[in-house]
Protein backbone atom coordinates (compact mmCIF):
# COMPACT_ATOMS: atom_id res chain seq x y z
CA UNK A 1 0.00 0.00 0.00
CA UNK A 2 1.42 3.37 -0.98
CA UNK A 3 2.39 5.60 1.93
CA UNK A 4 2.85 2.70 4.37
CA UNK A 5 6.23 2.61 6.07
CA UNK A 6 7.26 0.31 8.88
CA UNK A 7 10.08 -1.29 10.83
CA UNK A 8 8.79 -4.45 12.47
CA UNK A 9 11.36 -6.86 13.88
CA UNK A 10 10.37 -10.19 15.40
CA UNK A 11 12.34 -13.03 16.96
CA UNK A 12 10.57 -16.36 16.51
CA UNK A 13 11.56 -19.43 18.52
CA UNK A 14 10.28 -22.97 18.06
CA UNK A 15 11.39 -26.45 19.07
CA UNK A 16 11.75 -29.93 17.63
CA UNK A 17 8.80 -32.18 18.52
CA UNK A 18 9.36 -33.71 21.94
CA UNK A 19 12.38 -31.43 22.31
CA UNK A 20 14.52 -34.20 20.83
CA UNK A 21 18.02 -33.26 19.71
CA UNK A 22 17.50 -34.02 16.02
CA UNK A 23 19.00 -31.05 14.17
CA UNK A 24 22.37 -32.35 13.05
CA UNK A 25 25.47 -30.13 12.70
CA UNK A 26 26.13 -31.81 9.33
CA UNK A 27 22.99 -30.27 7.78
CA UNK A 28 21.92 -27.40 10.06
CA UNK A 29 23.53 -24.71 7.84
CA UNK A 30 21.58 -26.07 4.86
CA UNK A 31 18.39 -26.05 6.97
CA UNK A 32 18.96 -22.43 8.01
CA UNK A 33 19.58 -21.40 4.37
CA UNK A 34 16.40 -23.19 3.38
CA UNK A 35 14.48 -21.29 6.07
CA UNK A 36 15.92 -18.00 4.80
CA UNK A 37 14.70 -18.89 1.32
CA UNK A 38 11.17 -19.60 2.57
CA UNK A 39 11.04 -16.32 4.47
CA UNK A 40 12.34 -14.33 1.48
CA UNK A 41 9.96 -16.10 -0.90
CA UNK A 42 7.08 -15.03 1.34
CA UNK A 43 8.22 -11.39 1.03
CA UNK A 44 9.74 -11.02 4.48
CA UNK A 45 13.36 -10.31 5.44
CA UNK A 46 15.44 -12.90 7.33
CA UNK A 47 18.05 -11.19 9.51
CA UNK A 48 19.52 -14.13 11.49
CA UNK A 49 18.79 -17.82 11.95
CA UNK A 50 20.56 -20.16 14.34
CA UNK A 51 19.82 -22.61 17.07
CA UNK A 52 20.73 -25.78 18.81
CA UNK A 53 19.96 -29.42 18.13
CA UNK A 54 16.47 -29.07 19.65
CA UNK A 55 15.29 -25.56 18.76
CA UNK A 56 15.66 -22.64 16.34
CA UNK A 57 15.75 -18.84 16.65
CA UNK A 58 14.72 -16.77 13.64
CA UNK A 59 15.05 -12.98 13.62
CA UNK A 60 13.23 -11.26 10.80
CA UNK A 61 11.86 -8.01 9.52
CA UNK A 62 8.23 -8.26 8.47
CA UNK A 63 5.79 -6.14 6.52
CA UNK A 64 2.61 -4.88 8.22
CA UNK A 65 0.59 -7.27 6.05
CA UNK A 66 2.48 -10.33 7.29
CA UNK A 67 0.48 -12.90 9.20
CA UNK A 68 3.12 -14.29 11.54
CA UNK A 69 1.12 -17.44 12.25
CA UNK A 70 0.96 -18.27 8.53
CA UNK A 71 4.67 -17.51 8.06
CA UNK A 72 5.75 -19.78 10.93
CA UNK A 73 3.33 -22.49 9.81
CA UNK A 74 4.86 -22.41 6.31
CA UNK A 75 8.44 -22.46 7.63
CA UNK A 76 7.66 -25.49 9.80
CA UNK A 77 5.72 -27.35 7.09
CA UNK A 78 8.29 -26.73 4.37
CA UNK A 79 11.25 -27.65 6.55
CA UNK A 80 9.51 -30.81 7.82
CA UNK A 81 8.99 -31.83 4.20
CA UNK A 82 12.55 -30.86 3.23
CA UNK A 83 14.15 -32.88 6.02
CA UNK A 84 11.88 -35.90 5.54
CA UNK A 85 11.95 -36.12 1.74
CA UNK A 86 15.75 -35.83 1.76
CA UNK A 87 15.91 -38.54 4.47
CA UNK A 88 18.27 -36.44 6.55
CA UNK A 89 17.47 -38.54 9.60
CA UNK A 90 15.33 -41.28 11.05
CA UNK A 91 12.83 -41.18 12.73
CA UNK A 92 10.52 -38.82 10.88
CA UNK A 93 11.26 -35.16 11.71
CA UNK A 94 8.59 -32.80 13.03
CA UNK A 95 8.50 -29.47 14.83
CA UNK A 96 6.64 -29.13 18.11
CA UNK A 97 3.37 -27.20 18.07
CA UNK A 98 3.48 -23.53 18.95
CA UNK A 99 6.18 -20.88 18.95
CA UNK A 100 7.35 -17.81 20.80
CA UNK A 101 7.46 -14.40 19.13
CA UNK A 102 9.15 -11.32 20.58
CA UNK A 103 9.31 -7.85 19.04
CA UNK A 104 12.33 -5.56 19.04
CA UNK A 105 13.14 -1.95 18.18
CA UNK A 106 15.49 -0.95 15.39
CA UNK A 107 18.10 0.05 17.99
CA UNK A 108 18.25 -3.58 19.19
CA UNK A 109 18.95 -5.12 15.78
CA UNK A 110 22.69 -5.72 16.17
CA UNK A 111 22.35 -7.08 19.72
CA UNK A 112 19.61 -9.54 18.75
CA UNK A 113 21.48 -10.69 15.63
CA UNK A 114 24.64 -11.23 17.68
CA UNK A 115 22.67 -13.10 20.35
CA UNK A 116 21.12 -15.44 17.78
CA UNK A 117 24.37 -16.05 15.93
CA UNK A 118 26.01 -17.00 19.26
CA UNK A 119 23.37 -19.53 20.33
CA UNK A 120 25.77 -22.40 20.82
CA UNK A 121 27.90 -20.33 23.16
CA UNK A 122 24.85 -19.18 25.20
CA UNK A 123 23.64 -22.74 25.64
CA UNK A 124 26.88 -23.83 27.25
CA UNK A 125 25.66 -22.11 30.42
CA UNK A 126 21.90 -21.65 29.87
CA UNK A 127 19.35 -24.33 29.02
CA UNK A 128 16.68 -23.73 26.39
CA UNK A 129 14.03 -23.80 29.12
CA UNK A 130 15.90 -21.15 31.14
CA UNK A 131 16.43 -19.03 28.04
CA UNK A 132 12.79 -19.24 26.96
CA UNK A 133 11.41 -18.50 30.43
CA UNK A 134 13.81 -15.56 30.72
CA UNK A 135 12.43 -14.11 27.46
CA UNK A 136 8.84 -14.60 28.66
CA UNK A 137 9.67 -12.70 31.87
CA UNK A 138 11.69 -10.02 30.06
CA UNK A 139 8.80 -9.32 27.68
CA UNK A 140 6.11 -9.70 30.40
CA UNK A 141 4.30 -12.41 28.44
CA UNK A 142 1.41 -13.92 30.38
CA UNK A 143 1.55 -17.69 30.09
CA UNK A 144 0.71 -20.93 31.80
CA UNK A 145 3.55 -23.33 32.45
CA UNK A 146 1.56 -26.28 31.08
CA UNK A 147 1.21 -24.52 27.71
CA UNK A 148 4.95 -24.12 27.18
CA UNK A 149 7.06 -26.51 25.14
CA UNK A 150 7.59 -30.08 26.30
CA UNK A 151 10.77 -29.76 28.31
CA UNK A 152 13.48 -32.38 28.42
CA UNK A 153 15.01 -32.38 31.87
PDB file of C-alpha atoms in Angstrom, residues 5-122:
ATOM      1  CA  UNK A   5       6.235   2.609   6.075  1.00  0.00           C
ATOM      2  CA  UNK A   6       7.257   0.310   8.879  1.00  0.00           C
ATOM      3  CA  UNK A   7      10.078  -1.288  10.827  1.00  0.00           C
ATOM      4  CA  UNK A   8       8.794  -4.452  12.470  1.00  0.00           C
ATOM      5  CA  UNK A   9      11.363  -6.864  13.876  1.00  0.00           C
ATOM      6  CA  UNK A  10      10.367 -10.194  15.399  1.00  0.00           C
ATOM      7  CA  UNK A  11      12.345 -13.032  16.956  1.00  0.00           C
ATOM      8  CA  UNK A  12      10.569 -16.363  16.515  1.00  0.00           C
ATOM      9  CA  UNK A  13      11.559 -19.433  18.522  1.00  0.00           C
ATOM     10  CA  UNK A  14      10.280 -22.973  18.059  1.00  0.00           C
ATOM     11  CA  UNK A  15      11.391 -26.454  19.065  1.00  0.00           C
ATOM     12  CA  UNK A  16      11.745 -29.925  17.629  1.00  0.00           C
ATOM     13  CA  UNK A  17       8.799 -32.185  18.521  1.00  0.00           C
ATOM     14  CA  UNK A  18       9.357 -33.714  21.935  1.00  0.00           C
ATOM     15  CA  UNK A  19      12.382 -31.430  22.308  1.00  0.00           C
ATOM     16  CA  UNK A  20      14.517 -34.199  20.835  1.00  0.00           C
ATOM     17  CA  UNK A  21      18.019 -33.256  19.713  1.00  0.00           C
ATOM     18  CA  UNK A  22      17.501 -34.021  16.016  1.00  0.00           C
ATOM     19  CA  UNK A  23      18.999 -31.048  14.170  1.00  0.00           C
ATOM     20  CA  UNK A  24      22.374 -32.351  13.046  1.00  0.00           C
ATOM     21  CA  UNK A  25      25.466 -30.135  12.699  1.00  0.00           C
ATOM     22  CA  UNK A  26      26.132 -31.812   9.332  1.00  0.00           C
ATOM     23  CA  UNK A  27      22.988 -30.268   7.784  1.00  0.00           C
ATOM     24  CA  UNK A  28      21.923 -27.405  10.060  1.00  0.00           C
ATOM     25  CA  UNK A  29      23.534 -24.706   7.838  1.00  0.00           C
ATOM     26  CA  UNK A  30      21.579 -26.067   4.864  1.00  0.00           C
ATOM     27  CA  UNK A  31      18.391 -26.047   6.974  1.00  0.00           C
ATOM     28  CA  UNK A  32      18.955 -22.430   8.011  1.00  0.00           C
ATOM     29  CA  UNK A  33      19.585 -21.395   4.372  1.00  0.00           C
ATOM     30  CA  UNK A  34      16.399 -23.188   3.375  1.00  0.00           C
ATOM     31  CA  UNK A  35      14.484 -21.294   6.072  1.00  0.00           C
ATOM     32  CA  UNK A  36      15.920 -17.998   4.803  1.00  0.00           C
ATOM     33  CA  UNK A  37      14.702 -18.890   1.318  1.00  0.00           C
ATOM     34  CA  UNK A  38      11.168 -19.601   2.565  1.00  0.00           C
ATOM     35  CA  UNK A  39      11.044 -16.319   4.467  1.00  0.00           C
ATOM     36  CA  UNK A  40      12.343 -14.335   1.482  1.00  0.00           C
ATOM     37  CA  UNK A  41       9.958 -16.098  -0.901  1.00  0.00           C
ATOM     38  CA  UNK A  42       7.076 -15.028   1.335  1.00  0.00           C
ATOM     39  CA  UNK A  43       8.216 -11.392   1.026  1.00  0.00           C
ATOM     40  CA  UNK A  44       9.740 -11.022   4.480  1.00  0.00           C
ATOM     41  CA  UNK A  45      13.357 -10.314   5.445  1.00  0.00           C
ATOM     42  CA  UNK A  46      15.441 -12.901   7.333  1.00  0.00           C
ATOM     43  CA  UNK A  47      18.053 -11.191   9.513  1.00  0.00           C
ATOM     44  CA  UNK A  48      19.518 -14.128  11.486  1.00  0.00           C
ATOM     45  CA  UNK A  49      18.787 -17.822  11.954  1.00  0.00           C
ATOM     46  CA  UNK A  50      20.556 -20.161  14.336  1.00  0.00           C
ATOM     47  CA  UNK A  51      19.819 -22.615  17.066  1.00  0.00           C
ATOM     48  CA  UNK A  52      20.730 -25.784  18.812  1.00  0.00           C
ATOM     49  CA  UNK A  53      19.959 -29.424  18.130  1.00  0.00           C
ATOM     50  CA  UNK A  54      16.475 -29.074  19.647  1.00  0.00           C
ATOM     51  CA  UNK A  55      15.286 -25.556  18.755  1.00  0.00           C
ATOM     52  CA  UNK A  56      15.661 -22.644  16.335  1.00  0.00           C
ATOM     53  CA  UNK A  57      15.747 -18.844  16.654  1.00  0.00           C
ATOM     54  CA  UNK A  58      14.719 -16.770  13.639  1.00  0.00           C
ATOM     55  CA  UNK A  59      15.053 -12.982  13.616  1.00  0.00           C
ATOM     56  CA  UNK A  60      13.227 -11.255  10.803  1.00  0.00           C
ATOM     57  CA  UNK A  61      11.858  -8.008   9.523  1.00  0.00           C
ATOM     58  CA  UNK A  62       8.234  -8.258   8.475  1.00  0.00           C
ATOM     59  CA  UNK A  63       5.787  -6.142   6.523  1.00  0.00           C
ATOM     60  CA  UNK A  64       2.608  -4.879   8.219  1.00  0.00           C
ATOM     61  CA  UNK A  65       0.585  -7.273   6.049  1.00  0.00           C
ATOM     62  CA  UNK A  66       2.481 -10.332   7.287  1.00  0.00           C
ATOM     63  CA  UNK A  67       0.480 -12.902   9.204  1.00  0.00           C
ATOM     64  CA  UNK A  68       3.124 -14.291  11.545  1.00  0.00           C
ATOM     65  CA  UNK A  69       1.120 -17.443  12.253  1.00  0.00           C
ATOM     66  CA  UNK A  70       0.964 -18.268   8.532  1.00  0.00           C
ATOM     67  CA  UNK A  71       4.665 -17.512   8.059  1.00  0.00           C
ATOM     68  CA  UNK A  72       5.753 -19.779  10.934  1.00  0.00           C
ATOM     69  CA  UNK A  73       3.334 -22.493   9.810  1.00  0.00           C
ATOM     70  CA  UNK A  74       4.861 -22.414   6.307  1.00  0.00           C
ATOM     71  CA  UNK A  75       8.443 -22.459   7.633  1.00  0.00           C
ATOM     72  CA  UNK A  76       7.658 -25.490   9.802  1.00  0.00           C
ATOM     73  CA  UNK A  77       5.719 -27.345   7.093  1.00  0.00           C
ATOM     74  CA  UNK A  78       8.290 -26.725   4.367  1.00  0.00           C
ATOM     75  CA  UNK A  79      11.250 -27.650   6.555  1.00  0.00           C
ATOM     76  CA  UNK A  80       9.515 -30.809   7.818  1.00  0.00           C
ATOM     77  CA  UNK A  81       8.987 -31.828   4.195  1.00  0.00           C
ATOM     78  CA  UNK A  82      12.548 -30.861   3.234  1.00  0.00           C
ATOM     79  CA  UNK A  83      14.150 -32.881   6.022  1.00  0.00           C
ATOM     80  CA  UNK A  84      11.878 -35.902   5.543  1.00  0.00           C
ATOM     81  CA  UNK A  85      11.952 -36.124   1.740  1.00  0.00           C
ATOM     82  CA  UNK A  86      15.746 -35.830   1.762  1.00  0.00           C
ATOM     83  CA  UNK A  87      15.910 -38.538   4.468  1.00  0.00           C
ATOM     84  CA  UNK A  88      18.266 -36.435   6.548  1.00  0.00           C
ATOM     85  CA  UNK A  89      17.465 -38.539   9.598  1.00  0.00           C
ATOM     86  CA  UNK A  90      15.329 -41.277  11.051  1.00  0.00           C
ATOM     87  CA  UNK A  91      12.829 -41.176  12.735  1.00  0.00           C
ATOM     88  CA  UNK A  92      10.521 -38.818  10.881  1.00  0.00           C
ATOM     89  CA  UNK A  93      11.259 -35.162  11.713  1.00  0.00           C
ATOM     90  CA  UNK A  94       8.593 -32.804  13.026  1.00  0.00           C
ATOM     91  CA  UNK A  95       8.497 -29.468  14.832  1.00  0.00           C
ATOM     92  CA  UNK A  96       6.639 -29.128  18.107  1.00  0.00           C
ATOM     93  CA  UNK A  97       3.374 -27.202  18.072  1.00  0.00           C
ATOM     94  CA  UNK A  98       3.480 -23.528  18.946  1.00  0.00           C
ATOM     95  CA  UNK A  99       6.184 -20.882  18.952  1.00  0.00           C
ATOM     96  CA  UNK A 100       7.351 -17.808  20.795  1.00  0.00           C
ATOM     97  CA  UNK A 101       7.459 -14.397  19.127  1.00  0.00           C
ATOM     98  CA  UNK A 102       9.147 -11.325  20.580  1.00  0.00           C
ATOM     99  CA  UNK A 103       9.309  -7.846  19.042  1.00  0.00           C
ATOM    100  CA  UNK A 104      12.333  -5.558  19.036  1.00  0.00           C
ATOM    101  CA  UNK A 105      13.138  -1.952  18.183  1.00  0.00           C
ATOM    102  CA  UNK A 106      15.494  -0.948  15.387  1.00  0.00           C
ATOM    103  CA  UNK A 107      18.104   0.051  17.985  1.00  0.00           C
ATOM    104  CA  UNK A 108      18.249  -3.579  19.193  1.00  0.00           C
ATOM    105  CA  UNK A 109      18.949  -5.119  15.783  1.00  0.00           C
ATOM    106  CA  UNK A 110      22.688  -5.722  16.169  1.00  0.00           C
ATOM    107  CA  UNK A 111      22.350  -7.076  19.716  1.00  0.00           C
ATOM    108  CA  UNK A 112      19.613  -9.545  18.747  1.00  0.00           C
ATOM    109  CA  UNK A 113      21.476 -10.690  15.634  1.00  0.00           C
ATOM    110  CA  UNK A 114      24.642 -11.229  17.681  1.00  0.00           C
ATOM    111  CA  UNK A 115      22.667 -13.099  20.351  1.00  0.00           C
ATOM    112  CA  UNK A 116      21.119 -15.441  17.779  1.00  0.00           C
ATOM    113  CA  UNK A 117      24.371 -16.049  15.935  1.00  0.00           C
ATOM    114  CA  UNK A 118      26.011 -17.000  19.264  1.00  0.00           C
ATOM    115  CA  UNK A 119      23.365 -19.532  20.325  1.00  0.00           C
ATOM    116  CA  UNK A 120      25.770 -22.404  20.817  1.00  0.00           C
ATOM    117  CA  UNK A 121      27.905 -20.325  23.162  1.00  0.00           C
ATOM    118  CA  UNK A 122      24.851 -19.183  25.195  1.00  0.00           C
TER     119      UNK A 122
END
